[in-house]
Amino acid sequence: MPRPPRVGRGSLRDADLRHGLRHGDLVLRRMNRSDRAAWQRLRESNIDWLTPWEATNPGPPAPSMTFAEYVRQQRAQARQDIGYAYVLEWRGQVVGQLTIAGVARGSLHSAHIGYWISEHVAGRGLMTRAVALAIDHSFGALGLHRVEINVRPENAASLRVPQKLGLREEGLRRRYLHIQGQWRDHRSFAITAEEAPGSLLDRLPAPE
């Protein structure tokens, strides 16, 4: 049986993190320490928009982390091939974030994608394009076989992303993630490389 392509350190995936994944005026790129002010302003201005959907820790609170430490953590995870975090830039401004997380190799070759976007640009299809870019990258340079997205049933805006891209719904994951003090159900969507022989971006209308 042929062995899957080896994706090691210093490979194309690292170059893509540095130089970014692009589609028109949309860029997914590695977060830098110089993004601190823009990223923090975005988070602060969207606290009411994002808080209802963000995972929390049911155990003792984790030690707080500086922005520089957060960036170093992300880069360490990329070097270890366990997760890849990107900021989302639109027309030169940071407007959100996307993560390819939980990367598993061996016989699984899978990961899951999480994302958030600023309320002031929501509804323009930007995150759908960003997720399509990320899935294409996952099946290409990262050499993964399966990608999944898990979304709370109440989060109509986030649900539209996997639905627009034609991901297969696999069912309801009961009490899947801890969010705002409770274990919350999530709808689970997935796609395999065999289900996406071309680019997922081709499934979308051209950006205006």
CSV table of C-alpha atoms in Angstrom, one decimal:
chain,number,residue,atom,x,y,z
A,1,MET,CA,0.0,0.0,0.0
A,2,PRO,CA,1.5,3.4,-1.0
A,3,ARG,CA,2.5,5.6,1.9
A,4,PRO,CA,0.8,9.1,2.1
A,5,PRO,CA,3.0,12.1,1.2
A,6,ARG,CA,5.1,13.2,4.1
A,7,VAL,CA,4.5,16.7,5.3
A,8,GLY,CA,7.4,17.7,7.5
A,9,ARG,CA,8.9,20.8,9.1
A,10,GLY,CA,10.0,23.5,6.8
A,11,SER,CA,7.6,22.2,4.2
A,12,LEU,CA,5.0,24.0,2.0
A,13,ARG,CA,2.6,24.2,4.9
A,14,ASP,CA,5.1,26.5,6.8
A,15,ALA,CA,5.6,28.6,3.7
A,16,ASP,CA,1.8,29.0,3.4
A,17,LEU,CA,1.6,30.1,7.0
A,18,ARG,CA,4.2,32.8,6.4
A,19,HIS,CA,3.0,34.1,3.0
A,20,GLY,CA,-0.7,33.5,3.4
A,21,LEU,CA,-3.5,31.8,1.5
A,22,ARG,CA,-5.2,34.3,-0.9
A,23,HIS,CA,-8.4,34.6,-2.8
A,24,GLY,CA,-8.9,38.1,-4.3
A,25,ASP,CA,-9.0,40.6,-1.5
A,26,LEU,CA,-9.1,37.9,1.2
A,27,VAL,CA,-6.0,36.6,2.9
A,28,LEU,CA,-5.5,34.0,5.6
A,29,ARG,CA,-2.0,34.5,7.1
A,30,ARG,CA,0.0,33.7,10.2
A,31,MET,CA,-0.6,36.0,13.2
A,32,ASN,CA,2.3,38.3,14.1
A,33,ARG,CA,3.1,40.2,17.3
A,34,SER,CA,2.6,43.4,15.3
A,35,ASP,CA,-1.1,42.4,15.0
A,36,ARG,CA,-1.6,42.9,18.8
A,37,ALA,CA,-3.4,46.4,18.7
A,38,ALA,CA,-5.6,45.5,15.7
A,39,TRP,CA,-6.5,42.1,17.0
A,40,GLN,CA,-7.3,43.3,20.6
A,41,ARG,CA,-9.4,46.2,19.2
A,42,LEU,CA,-11.4,43.7,17.1
A,43,ARG,CA,-11.9,41.4,20.1
A,44,GLU,CA,-13.0,44.2,22.4
A,45,SER,CA,-15.5,45.7,19.9
A,46,ASN,CA,-17.0,42.3,19.3
A,47,ILE,CA,-17.2,40.9,22.8
A,48,ASP,CA,-21.1,40.8,22.8
A,49,TRP,CA,-21.1,39.3,19.3
A,50,LEU,CA,-18.6,36.5,20.1
A,51,THR,CA,-19.0,35.6,23.8
A,52,PRO,CA,-22.2,33.4,23.4
A,53,TRP,CA,-20.3,31.0,21.1
A,54,GLU,CA,-16.8,30.7,22.5
A,55,ALA,CA,-15.6,27.7,24.4
A,56,THR,CA,-14.8,28.0,28.1
A,57,ASN,CA,-12.9,25.8,30.5
A,58,PRO,CA,-15.0,24.0,33.1
A,59,GLY,CA,-11.9,23.4,35.3
A,60,PRO,CA,-9.6,25.8,37.1
A,61,PRO,CA,-8.9,29.0,35.1
A,62,ALA,CA,-5.8,28.8,32.9
A,63,PRO,CA,-3.0,31.3,33.6
A,64,SER,CA,-3.5,34.5,31.5
A,65,MET,CA,-1.3,34.8,28.5
A,66,THR,CA,0.2,37.9,26.9
A,67,PHE,CA,-0.4,38.4,23.1
A,68,ALA,CA,3.2,37.6,22.4
A,69,GLU,CA,2.9,34.4,24.3
A,70,TYR,CA,-0.3,33.6,22.4
A,71,VAL,CA,1.5,34.1,19.1
A,72,ARG,CA,4.5,31.9,20.2
A,73,GLN,CA,2.0,29.2,21.3
A,74,GLN,CA,0.4,29.2,17.9
A,75,ARG,CA,3.7,28.9,16.1
A,76,ALA,CA,4.8,26.1,18.4
A,77,GLN,CA,1.6,24.2,17.5
A,78,ALA,CA,2.3,24.7,13.8
A,79,ARG,CA,5.9,23.4,14.2
A,80,GLN,CA,4.5,20.3,16.0
A,81,ASP,CA,1.9,19.8,13.3
A,82,ILE,CA,-1.0,19.8,15.8
A,83,GLY,CA,-2.7,23.1,14.8
A,84,TYR,CA,-2.5,26.0,12.4
A,85,ALA,CA,-4.0,29.4,13.3
A,86,TYR,CA,-4.6,32.2,10.8
A,87,VAL,CA,-5.8,35.8,11.0
A,88,LEU,CA,-8.3,36.8,8.3
A,89,GLU,CA,-7.5,39.9,6.4
A,90,TRP,CA,-9.9,41.6,4.1
A,91,ARG,CA,-8.8,44.6,2.1
A,92,GLY,CA,-5.8,45.0,4.3
A,93,GLN,CA,-7.6,44.9,7.6
A,94,VAL,CA,-7.8,42.1,10.2
A,95,VAL,CA,-11.4,41.0,10.5
A,96,GLY,CA,-11.3,37.6,12.1
A,97,GLN,CA,-9.5,34.4,12.8
A,98,LEU,CA,-9.6,30.7,11.6
A,99,THR,CA,-7.9,27.7,13.1
A,100,ILE,CA,-7.2,24.2,11.7
A,101,ALA,CA,-7.0,22.4,15.0
A,102,GLY,CA,-6.7,18.9,16.4
A,103,VAL,CA,-4.6,17.7,13.6
A,104,ALA,CA,-4.2,13.9,13.8
A,105,ARG,CA,-2.0,11.9,11.6
A,106,GLY,CA,-1.5,8.1,11.5
A,107,SER,CA,-4.5,6.2,10.1
A,108,LEU,CA,-6.9,9.2,10.7
A,109,HIS,CA,-5.3,12.2,8.9
A,110,SER,CA,-8.0,14.5,10.1
A,111,ALA,CA,-8.6,18.0,11.7
A,112,HIS,CA,-11.4,20.3,12.6
A,113,ILE,CA,-11.9,24.0,11.7
A,114,GLY,CA,-13.0,26.8,14.0
A,115,TYR,CA,-13.6,30.4,13.1
A,116,TRP,CA,-14.9,33.8,14.1
A,117,ILE,CA,-15.4,37.1,12.2
A,118,SER,CA,-16.2,40.7,13.2
A,119,GLU,CA,-19.8,41.6,13.2
A,120,HIS,CA,-19.2,44.6,11.0
A,121,VAL,CA,-18.3,42.4,8.0
A,122,ALA,CA,-20.5,39.4,8.8
A,123,GLY,CA,-22.9,38.3,6.1
A,124,ARG,CA,-20.6,39.1,3.1
A,125,GLY,CA,-19.5,35.5,2.5
A,126,LEU,CA,-16.0,36.2,3.7
A,127,MET,CA,-15.8,33.4,6.2
A,128,THR,CA,-17.3,30.9,3.7
A,129,ARG,CA,-14.5,31.8,1.3
A,130,ALA,CA,-11.9,31.6,4.1
A,131,VAL,CA,-13.1,28.1,5.2
A,132,ALA,CA,-13.0,27.0,1.5
A,133,LEU,CA,-9.4,28.2,1.3
A,134,ALA,CA,-8.6,26.4,4.6
A,135,ILE,CA,-10.2,23.1,3.4
A,136,ASP,CA,-8.4,23.3,0.1
A,137,HIS,CA,-5.1,23.8,2.0
A,138,SER,CA,-5.9,21.0,4.3
A,139,PHE,CA,-6.4,18.5,1.5
A,140,GLY,CA,-3.4,20.0,-0.4
A,141,ALA,CA,-0.3,21.1,1.4
A,142,LEU,CA,-1.3,19.5,4.7
A,143,GLY,CA,-2.2,16.2,3.2
A,144,LEU,CA,-5.2,15.6,5.4
A,145,HIS,CA,-8.0,13.2,4.5
A,146,ARG,CA,-11.0,14.5,6.5
A,147,VAL,CA,-12.0,17.9,7.9
A,148,GLU,CA,-15.0,18.6,10.2
A,149,ILE,CA,-16.8,21.7,11.5
A,150,ASN,CA,-18.9,21.7,14.7
A,151,VAL,CA,-21.4,24.4,15.2
A,152,ARG,CA,-24.0,25.1,17.9
A,153,PRO,CA,-27.6,24.6,16.5
A,154,GLU,CA,-28.5,28.2,17.7
A,155,ASN,CA,-25.6,29.8,15.7
A,156,ALA,CA,-27.4,30.4,12.4
A,157,ALA,CA,-24.6,32.6,10.9
A,158,SER,CA,-21.9,30.0,11.5
A,159,LEU,CA,-24.2,27.1,10.3
A,160,ARG,CA,-24.4,28.8,6.9
A,161,VAL,CA,-20.7,28.3,6.2
A,162,PRO,CA,-20.6,24.5,6.0
A,163,GLN,CA,-24.0,24.4,4.4
A,164,LYS,CA,-22.9,26.7,1.6
A,165,LEU,CA,-19.8,24.6,1.0
A,166,GLY,CA,-21.8,21.4,0.8
A,167,LEU,CA,-20.3,19.7,3.8
A,168,ARG,CA,-22.1,16.5,4.8
A,169,GLU,CA,-24.0,16.8,8.1
A,170,GLU,CA,-23.2,13.8,10.3
A,171,GLY,CA,-25.5,14.4,13.2
A,172,LEU,CA,-25.8,16.0,16.6
A,173,ARG,CA,-23.0,15.8,19.2
A,174,ARG,CA,-24.6,15.9,22.6
A,175,ARG,CA,-22.9,18.2,25.2
A,176,TYR,CA,-19.9,18.4,22.9
A,177,LEU,CA,-18.2,21.7,24.1
A,178,HIS,CA,-18.3,23.7,27.3
A,179,ILE,CA,-19.6,27.2,26.5
A,180,GLN,CA,-20.7,29.9,28.9
A,181,GLY,CA,-20.9,27.5,31.9
A,182,GLN,CA,-22.8,24.6,30.2
A,183,TRP,CA,-22.0,21.7,28.0
A,184,ARG,CA,-23.6,22.5,24.7
A,185,ASP,CA,-24.8,20.4,21.8
A,186,HIS,CA,-23.2,20.9,18.4
A,187,ARG,CA,-24.2,20.0,14.8
A,188,SER,CA,-21.3,18.2,13.1
A,189,PHE,CA,-20.4,18.6,9.5
A,190,ALA,CA,-17.6,16.9,7.6
A,191,ILE,CA,-15.9,16.4,4.2
A,192,THR,CA,-13.3,14.0,2.9
A,193,ALA,CA,-10.7,14.5,0.2
A,194,GLU,CA,-12.7,12.1,-2.1
A,195,GLU,CA,-15.8,14.4,-1.7
A,196,ALA,CA,-13.8,17.5,-2.8
A,197,PRO,CA,-11.8,16.4,-5.9
A,198,GLY,CA,-11.5,20.1,-7.0
A,199,SER,CA,-11.3,23.3,-5.1
A,200,LEU,CA,-14.1,24.2,-2.7
A,201,LEU,CA,-13.7,27.8,-3.9
A,202,ASP,CA,-15.2,26.6,-7.2
A,203,ARG,CA,-18.5,25.9,-5.4
A,204,LEU,CA,-18.9,29.6,-4.6
A,205,PRO,CA,-19.9,32.5,-6.8
A,206,ALA,CA,-17.2,34.9,-7.7
A,207,PRO,CA,-16.6,37.6,-5.1
A,208,GLU,CA,-18.0,41.0,-6.0
